[in-house]
Amino acid sequence: HVQLVESGGASVQAGGSLRLSCEWYPRAYGTWCMYWFRQVPGKEREGVGGMYKGGKLPFYGGSVRGRFTVSQDNAKNTVYLEMNSLNSEDTAMYYCAASDDPVCRLDPSVVNYWGQGTQVTVSS
């Protein structure tokens, strides 16, 4: 049974930075793709970014490109989301996700496993 455990959500001021973490279990889980999504109540889940589990080729959604960075530490079975220049539109519940599909894409329909979510609130 695969588990994804997010942490790091917090309340920050606009312009600030935050780093989210997502640990995966079991450690030997051989997924192809790791993702970050976010969701605001009443809206569809939005793809933020992701990468192939080998730790290469990160990709991003248009609204965060240039401000957010996805990285991975396989030794710690953890994927990170570094968020900079935060604004109020980044306020959302952030979810870590994983898929077994070898073609990685920011589409919730391809996700096999979801974390429980961690809240990010940006105040102006």
XYZ file of N, CA, C and O in Angstrom:
496
model
N 0.862 -1.192 0.000
C 0.000 0.000 0.000
C 0.889 1.229 0.000
O 1.728 1.414 0.864
N 0.712 2.105 -0.997
C 1.518 3.304 -1.137
C 0.923 4.437 -0.323
O -0.297 4.670 -0.358
N 1.763 5.136 0.394
C 1.340 6.309 1.149
C 2.202 7.499 0.797
O 3.416 7.372 0.609
N 1.562 8.652 0.704
C 2.247 9.912 0.465
C 1.889 10.838 1.613
O 0.698 11.057 1.886
N 2.904 11.405 2.263
C 2.667 12.226 3.444
C 3.275 13.596 3.233
O 4.503 13.741 3.181
N 2.402 14.610 3.093
C 2.873 15.977 2.894
C 3.100 16.675 4.226
O 2.465 16.359 5.233
N 3.956 17.690 4.171
C 4.165 18.558 5.329
C 4.708 19.883 4.827
O 5.137 20.000 3.673
N 4.675 20.877 5.695
C 5.268 22.164 5.374
C 4.282 23.273 5.077
O 4.679 24.435 4.926
N 3.006 22.955 4.974
C 2.039 24.006 4.728
C 1.983 24.997 5.878
O 2.188 24.634 7.036
N 1.729 26.266 5.543
C 1.707 27.310 6.572
C 1.037 28.545 6.019
O 0.660 28.600 4.842
N 0.901 29.551 6.877
C 0.427 30.869 6.476
C 1.632 31.776 6.314
O 2.458 31.879 7.225
N 1.728 32.436 5.158
C 2.849 33.333 4.888
C 2.328 34.610 4.272
O 1.201 34.658 3.764
N 3.149 35.625 4.279
C 2.779 36.889 3.652
C 3.164 36.877 2.180
O 4.082 36.171 1.761
N 2.455 37.677 1.418
C 2.740 37.797 -0.006
C 4.206 38.186 -0.212
O 4.752 39.013 0.527
N 4.810 37.567 -1.209
C 6.223 37.792 -1.478
C 7.139 36.816 -0.778
O 8.336 36.756 -1.084
N 6.585 36.060 0.137
C 7.386 35.125 0.910
C 7.616 33.807 0.200
O 7.195 33.608 -0.949
N 8.285 32.909 0.910
C 8.641 31.598 0.359
C 8.235 30.491 1.326
O 8.085 30.729 2.535
N 8.092 29.303 0.757
C 7.710 28.156 1.559
C 8.195 26.899 0.839
O 8.239 26.879 -0.402
N 8.546 25.869 1.615
C 8.913 24.602 1.007
C 8.026 23.489 1.557
O 7.949 23.278 2.778
N 7.378 22.800 0.650
C 6.565 21.643 1.013
C 7.377 20.369 0.789
O 8.211 20.306 -0.118
N 7.096 19.381 1.627
C 7.762 18.086 1.504
C 6.722 16.991 1.361
O 5.616 17.102 1.893
N 7.105 15.940 0.685
C 6.234 14.776 0.516
C 7.091 13.520 0.592
O 7.949 13.302 -0.266
N 6.846 12.743 1.624
C 7.546 11.470 1.764
C 6.689 10.352 1.209
O 5.469 10.339 1.422
N 7.323 9.430 0.503
C 6.563 8.303 -0.022
C 6.953 7.009 0.698
O 8.108 6.812 1.073
N 5.981 6.138 0.863
C 6.170 4.842 1.486
C 5.392 3.808 0.674
O 4.298 4.100 0.204
N 5.933 2.616 0.512
C 7.233 2.164 0.992
C 8.372 2.818 0.212
O 8.169 3.287 -0.912
N 9.507 2.797 0.772
C 10.647 3.467 0.184
C 10.969 2.926 -1.202
O 11.405 3.666 -2.078
N 10.744 1.660 -1.415
C 11.093 1.017 -2.681
C 10.038 1.216 -3.756
O 10.153 0.666 -4.849
N 8.998 1.984 -3.466
C 7.924 2.203 -4.437
C 8.488 2.728 -5.737
O 9.140 3.762 -5.772
N 8.207 2.008 -6.807
C 8.819 2.353 -8.080
C 7.915 3.074 -9.033
O 7.761 2.656 -10.175
N 7.316 4.160 -8.585
C 6.447 4.918 -9.469
C 7.243 5.607 -10.556
O 8.441 5.799 -10.455
N 6.559 5.997 -11.588
C 7.210 6.720 -12.672
C 7.238 8.226 -12.425
O 8.228 8.870 -12.697
N 6.154 8.773 -11.900
C 6.007 10.225 -11.841
C 5.525 10.675 -10.477
O 4.632 10.066 -9.906
N 6.096 11.785 -10.010
C 5.648 12.435 -8.786
C 5.132 13.816 -9.137
O 5.718 14.496 -9.983
N 4.039 14.224 -8.502
C 3.390 15.488 -8.832
C 3.052 16.294 -7.579
O 2.912 15.753 -6.490
N 2.824 17.587 -7.840
C 2.149 18.466 -6.896
C 0.948 19.070 -7.602
O 1.077 19.598 -8.710
N -0.195 18.990 -6.946
C -1.425 19.632 -7.391
C -1.895 20.561 -6.289
O -1.467 20.457 -5.146
N -2.816 21.450 -6.629
C -3.431 22.302 -5.615
C -4.895 22.486 -5.959
O -5.300 22.354 -7.119
N -5.653 22.813 -4.922
C -7.085 22.980 -5.120
C -7.640 24.008 -4.157
O -7.326 24.021 -2.969
N -8.496 24.851 -4.711
C -9.244 25.830 -3.948
C -10.690 25.362 -3.911
O -11.193 24.858 -4.934
N -11.390 25.511 -2.803
C -12.791 25.063 -2.745
C -13.606 25.634 -3.886
O -13.539 26.829 -4.192
N -14.354 24.768 -4.560
C -15.210 25.194 -5.650
C -14.535 25.217 -7.004
O -15.187 25.507 -8.017
N -13.235 24.915 -7.028
C -12.508 24.905 -8.294
C -11.887 23.531 -8.537
O -11.716 22.732 -7.619
N -11.524 23.281 -9.785
C -10.892 22.019 -10.143
C -9.459 21.961 -9.612
O -8.816 22.990 -9.390
N -8.997 20.729 -9.409
C -7.631 20.543 -8.967
C -6.672 20.946 -10.092
O -6.836 20.528 -11.235
N -5.683 21.748 -9.741
C -4.761 22.321 -10.722
C -3.371 21.691 -10.584
O -2.851 21.568 -9.469
N -2.780 21.325 -11.695
C -1.419 20.791 -11.677
C -0.415 21.900 -11.443
O -0.430 22.915 -12.144
N 0.456 21.715 -10.467
C 1.473 22.704 -10.127
C 2.811 22.337 -10.758
O 3.467 23.150 -11.396
N 3.222 21.113 -10.560
C 4.505 20.674 -11.110
C 4.735 19.217 -10.839
O 3.977 18.569 -10.111
N 5.785 18.673 -11.422
C 6.102 17.276 -11.206
C 7.454 16.931 -11.784
O 8.147 17.792 -12.347
N 7.803 15.659 -11.610
C 9.050 15.192 -12.197
C 9.044 13.678 -12.253
O 8.296 13.014 -11.535
N 9.874 13.156 -13.137
C 10.065 11.726 -13.188
C 10.785 11.295 -11.926
O 11.654 12.001 -11.423
N 10.443 10.150 -11.400
C 10.913 9.763 -10.081
C 12.409 9.553 -10.040
O 12.987 9.515 -8.975
N 13.062 9.483 -11.172
C 14.505 9.435 -11.166
C 15.125 10.755 -10.760
O 16.345 10.856 -10.623
N 14.300 11.754 -10.579
C 14.802 13.052 -10.149
C 15.199 13.950 -11.303
O 15.941 14.902 -11.126
N 14.654 13.684 -12.457
C 15.045 14.477 -13.631
C 13.810 15.070 -14.295
O 12.687 14.713 -14.005
N 14.073 15.975 -15.186
C 13.066 16.549 -16.075
C 11.851 17.091 -15.326
O 10.726 16.648 -15.545
N 12.017 18.075 -14.440
C 10.840 18.676 -13.821
C 10.008 19.426 -14.851
O 10.521 19.896 -15.866
N 8.720 19.552 -14.579
C 7.818 20.290 -15.457
C 6.812 21.012 -14.576
O 6.581 20.621 -13.421
N 6.215 22.091 -15.109
C 5.413 22.978 -14.290
C 4.160 23.439 -15.001
O 4.123 23.532 -16.234
N 3.166 23.784 -14.191
C 1.990 24.450 -14.702
C 2.320 25.909 -15.000
O 3.208 26.494 -14.398
N 1.560 26.494 -15.943
C 1.878 27.830 -16.408
C 1.834 28.906 -15.340
O 2.617 29.858 -15.381
N 0.964 28.772 -14.362
C 0.784 29.835 -13.383
C 1.922 29.903 -12.357
O 2.041 30.898 -11.650
N 2.746 28.876 -12.276
C 3.802 28.861 -11.265
C 5.197 28.804 -11.871
O 6.195 28.898 -11.157
N 5.255 28.645 -13.173
C 6.568 28.486 -13.817
C 7.446 29.702 -13.523
O 7.034 30.842 -13.646
N 8.668 29.426 -13.120
C 9.597 30.501 -12.785
C 9.586 30.881 -11.311
O 10.513 31.548 -10.838
N 8.559 30.455 -10.589
C 8.478 30.779 -9.158
C 8.597 29.523 -8.289
O 9.086 29.600 -7.156
N 8.126 28.403 -8.789
C 8.125 27.155 -8.023
C 9.156 26.198 -8.613
O 9.401 26.187 -9.822
N 9.720 25.372 -7.730
C 10.702 24.381 -8.153
C 10.405 23.039 -7.498
O 10.242 22.971 -6.275
N 10.352 22.014 -8.320
C 10.177 20.650 -7.820
C 11.539 19.969 -7.789
O 12.321 20.068 -8.739
N 11.822 19.296 -6.682
C 13.074 18.555 -6.575
C 12.817 17.268 -5.800
O 11.735 17.069 -5.239
N 13.824 16.432 -5.752
C 13.633 15.097 -5.188
C 14.914 14.639 -4.512
O 16.008 14.922 -4.998
N 14.771 13.963 -3.402
C 15.896 13.342 -2.706
C 15.543 11.870 -2.502
O 14.797 11.528 -1.579
N 16.052 11.032 -3.370
C 15.709 9.618 -3.293
C 16.228 8.964 -2.012
O 15.624 8.012 -1.510
N 17.329 9.475 -1.490
C 17.880 8.907 -0.253
C 16.927 9.107 0.921
O 16.937 8.333 1.882
N 16.099 10.137 0.823
C 15.119 10.434 1.871
C 13.708 10.102 1.433
O 12.748 10.473 2.121
N 13.570 9.435 0.307
C 12.269 9.155 -0.297
C 11.297 10.329 -0.152
O 10.167 10.184 0.314
N 11.782 11.481 -0.601
C 11.042 12.725 -0.443
C 11.107 13.555 -1.720
O 12.160 13.650 -2.353
N 9.981 14.140 -2.069
C 9.923 15.126 -3.139
C 9.525 16.459 -2.509
O 8.749 16.505 -1.553
N 10.080 17.538 -3.037
C 9.874 18.869 -2.475
C 9.207 19.791 -3.489
O 9.329 19.614 -4.703
N 8.547 20.803 -2.973
C 8.028 21.900 -3.775
C 8.486 23.187 -3.119
O 7.990 23.564 -2.064
N 9.448 23.845 -3.760
C 9.955 25.129 -3.270
C 9.140 26.227 -3.938
O 9.065 26.298 -5.175
N 8.516 27.078 -3.131
C 7.633 28.112 -3.652
C 8.166 29.474 -3.274
O 8.371 29.761 -2.083
N 8.393 30.322 -4.261
C 8.897 31.668 -4.053
C 7.926 32.702 -4.629
O 7.062 32.379 -5.438
N 8.111 33.936 -4.208
C 7.263 35.044 -4.680
C 5.785 34.691 -4.578
O 5.017 34.895 -5.522
N 5.398 34.191 -3.442
C 4.020 33.763 -3.252
C 3.062 34.943 -3.280
O 3.397 36.051 -2.826
N 1.875 34.707 -3.839
C 0.824 35.719 -3.841
C -0.487 35.066 -3.403
O -0.565 33.834 -3.252
N -1.504 35.875 -3.238
C -2.770 35.387 -2.690
C -3.400 34.303 -3.568
O -4.143 33.442 -3.070
N -3.100 34.321 -4.860
C -3.664 33.311 -5.756
C -3.020 31.941 -5.567
O -3.508 30.955 -6.123
N -1.947 31.875 -4.795
C -1.321 30.586 -4.492
C -1.967 29.923 -3.281
O -1.618 28.787 -2.941
N -2.874 30.621 -2.623
C -3.569 30.033 -1.478
C -4.405 28.842 -1.928
O -5.236 28.957 -2.832
N -4.156 27.684 -1.330
C -4.843 26.461 -1.735
C -4.413 25.319 -0.829
O -3.451 25.452 -0.050
N -5.120 24.203 -0.970
C -4.651 22.955 -0.389
C -3.721 22.325 -1.421
O -4.112 22.170 -2.584
N -2.541 21.952 -0.999
C -1.558 21.374 -1.911
C -1.458 19.871 -1.664
O -1.337 19.424 -0.522
N -1.488 19.125 -2.764
C -1.480 17.671 -2.686
C -0.276 17.105 -3.420
O 0.024 17.510 -4.552
N 0.353 16.161 -2.790
C 1.369 15.351 -3.435
C 0.664 14.170 -4.106
O -0.356 13.676 -3.596
N 1.191 13.734 -5.249
C 0.551 12.643 -5.967
C 1.590 11.833 -6.714
O 2.703 12.310 -6.968
N 1.205 10.626 -7.091
C 2.099 9.752 -7.832
C 1.308 8.939 -8.842
O 0.138 8.618 -8.615
N 1.962 8.614 -9.941
C 1.305 7.779 -10.947
C 2.259 6.699 -11.437
O 3.477 6.870 -11.416
N 1.676 5.610 -11.894
C 2.439 4.503 -12.459
C 2.517 4.587 -13.979
O 3.094 3.716 -14.623
N 1.912 5.612 -14.530
C 1.947 5.823 -15.973
C 3.328 6.338 -16.352
O 3.784 7.337 -15.795
N 4.031 5.700 -17.299
C 5.375 6.170 -17.654
C 5.398 7.514 -18.363
O 6.460 8.107 -18.522
N 4.236 7.982 -18.796
C 4.163 9.303 -19.415
C 3.648 10.272 -18.361
O 2.466 10.225 -17.975
N 4.510 11.141 -17.905
C 4.132 12.082 -16.851
C 3.392 13.271 -17.455
O 3.853 13.868 -18.423
N 2.278 13.613 -16.863
C 1.567 14.815 -17.301
C 0.710 15.323 -16.156
O 0.217 14.554 -15.324
N 0.517 16.628 -16.112
C -0.206 17.277 -15.013
C -1.712 17.150 -15.211
O -2.406 18.125 -15.473
N -2.184 15.968 -15.012
C -3.588 15.658 -15.218
C -4.038 14.776 -14.066
O -3.541 13.657 -13.915
N -4.984 15.253 -13.251
C -5.402 14.449 -12.095
C -5.895 13.052 -12.460
O -5.826 12.135 -11.631
N -6.363 12.878 -13.691
C -6.935 11.585 -14.077
C -5.875 10.489 -14.178
O -6.214 9.303 -14.168
N -4.595 10.843 -14.252
C -3.546 9.819 -14.381
C -2.975 9.420 -13.026
O -2.162 8.510 -12.942
N -3.404 10.105 -11.971
C -2.840 9.870 -10.642
C -3.399 8.585 -10.043
O -4.602 8.330 -10.074
N -2.476 7.786 -9.496
C -2.876 6.560 -8.808
C -2.949 6.736 -7.283
O -3.713 6.043 -6.619
N -2.126 7.652 -6.752
C -2.053 7.820 -5.304
C -2.015 9.306 -4.950
O -1.322 10.088 -5.607
N -2.747 9.646 -3.900
C -2.808 11.024 -3.411
C -2.399 11.080 -1.954
O -2.686 10.157 -1.176
N -1.742 12.198 -1.587
C -1.528 12.476 -0.188
C -2.758 13.125 0.414
O -3.749 13.376 -0.286
N -2.686 13.427 1.686
C -3.852 13.981 2.385
C -3.979 15.487 2.206
O -5.029 16.057 2.476
N -2.928 16.140 1.743
C -2.957 17.571 1.508
C -2.359 18.370 2.649
O -2.386 17.946 3.808
N -1.818 19.540 2.292
C -1.294 20.474 3.294
C -1.677 21.880 2.844
O -1.554 22.232 1.668
N -2.176 22.672 3.773
C -2.744 23.977 3.442
C -1.676 25.063 3.375
O -0.835 25.186 4.278
N -1.749 25.847 2.305
C -0.903 27.030 2.148
C -1.820 28.243 2.054
O -2.715 28.272 1.208
N -1.594 29.228 2.892
C -2.383 30.449 2.895
C -1.442 31.628 2.766
O -0.515 31.780 3.562
N -1.686 32.450 1.750
C -0.845 33.616 1.503
C -1.679 34.865 1.753
O -2.726 35.052 1.117
N -1.233 35.707 2.633
C -1.969 36.923 2.978
C -1.239 38.138 2.403
O -0.011 38.197 2.367
N -2.047 39.080 1.948
C -1.458 40.298 1.349
C -1.324 41.405 2.381
O -1.833 41.299 3.494
